[in-house]
């Protein structure tokens, strides 16, 4: 139940860890999928789409910059 409520409460700009170990920032959301920006190459964002249920953990803001 905790995981479902966390996944339902996701917003743009949240930093998350996926079940596959990928860390990224949410740039877009739909009912079933989340788009994550995982890095930037030549000033262009690199984004992937994952299922909402694959989001494992909501990270504190600023976690990505500290890595």
CSV table of C-alpha atoms in Angstrom, one decimal, residues 2-66:
chain,number,residue,atom,x,y,z
A,2,UNK,CA,2.8,2.4,0.8
A,3,UNK,CA,4.4,1.8,-2.6
A,4,UNK,CA,1.2,2.4,-4.4
A,5,UNK,CA,0.5,5.7,-2.6
A,6,UNK,CA,4.1,6.8,-3.3
A,7,UNK,CA,3.7,6.0,-7.0
A,8,UNK,CA,0.4,7.7,-7.2
A,9,UNK,CA,1.8,10.9,-5.7
A,10,UNK,CA,4.8,11.3,-8.1
A,11,UNK,CA,5.2,14.7,-9.7
A,12,UNK,CA,7.4,16.4,-12.3
A,13,UNK,CA,10.8,17.3,-10.9
A,14,UNK,CA,10.8,14.4,-8.4
A,15,UNK,CA,14.1,12.4,-8.2
A,16,UNK,CA,13.6,8.7,-8.1
A,17,UNK,CA,15.4,5.3,-8.1
A,18,UNK,CA,13.9,2.6,-10.3
A,19,UNK,CA,13.8,-1.1,-9.6
A,20,UNK,CA,16.5,-1.6,-12.2
A,21,UNK,CA,18.9,0.8,-10.3
A,22,UNK,CA,18.5,3.8,-12.5
A,23,UNK,CA,18.4,7.3,-10.9
A,24,UNK,CA,16.6,10.1,-12.7
A,25,UNK,CA,14.4,13.1,-12.6
A,26,UNK,CA,10.8,12.9,-13.7
A,27,UNK,CA,10.1,15.1,-16.7
A,28,UNK,CA,6.7,13.8,-17.8
A,29,UNK,CA,3.9,11.6,-16.3
A,30,UNK,CA,1.0,9.6,-17.7
A,31,UNK,CA,-1.4,7.1,-16.1
A,32,UNK,CA,0.9,4.1,-16.8
A,33,UNK,CA,4.3,5.6,-17.6
A,34,UNK,CA,7.0,8.0,-16.3
A,35,UNK,CA,9.6,9.8,-18.4
A,36,UNK,CA,13.0,10.1,-16.6
A,37,UNK,CA,15.9,12.3,-17.5
A,38,UNK,CA,18.9,10.2,-16.6
A,39,UNK,CA,21.7,12.5,-17.9
A,40,UNK,CA,22.6,15.3,-20.3
A,41,UNK,CA,24.8,14.8,-23.4
A,42,UNK,CA,25.9,17.9,-25.3
A,43,UNK,CA,23.3,20.0,-23.5
A,44,UNK,CA,20.5,17.7,-24.6
A,45,UNK,CA,18.6,15.6,-22.1
A,46,UNK,CA,18.7,11.8,-22.3
A,47,UNK,CA,15.3,10.5,-21.3
A,48,UNK,CA,13.8,7.0,-20.9
A,49,UNK,CA,10.2,5.9,-20.3
A,50,UNK,CA,9.4,3.4,-17.6
A,51,UNK,CA,6.3,1.9,-16.0
A,52,UNK,CA,5.1,3.8,-12.9
A,53,UNK,CA,5.3,0.6,-10.9
A,54,UNK,CA,9.1,0.4,-11.7
A,55,UNK,CA,9.7,3.4,-9.5
A,56,UNK,CA,11.1,2.0,-6.3
A,57,UNK,CA,12.1,4.9,-4.2
A,58,UNK,CA,11.4,8.7,-4.1
A,59,UNK,CA,14.8,10.4,-3.4
A,60,UNK,CA,15.3,13.7,-1.5
A,61,UNK,CA,15.7,16.7,-3.8
A,62,UNK,CA,19.3,17.3,-4.8
A,63,UNK,CA,20.3,13.7,-4.6
A,64,UNK,CA,21.3,13.5,-8.3
A,65,UNK,CA,23.6,16.5,-8.0
A,66,UNK,CA,25.4,15.0,-4.9
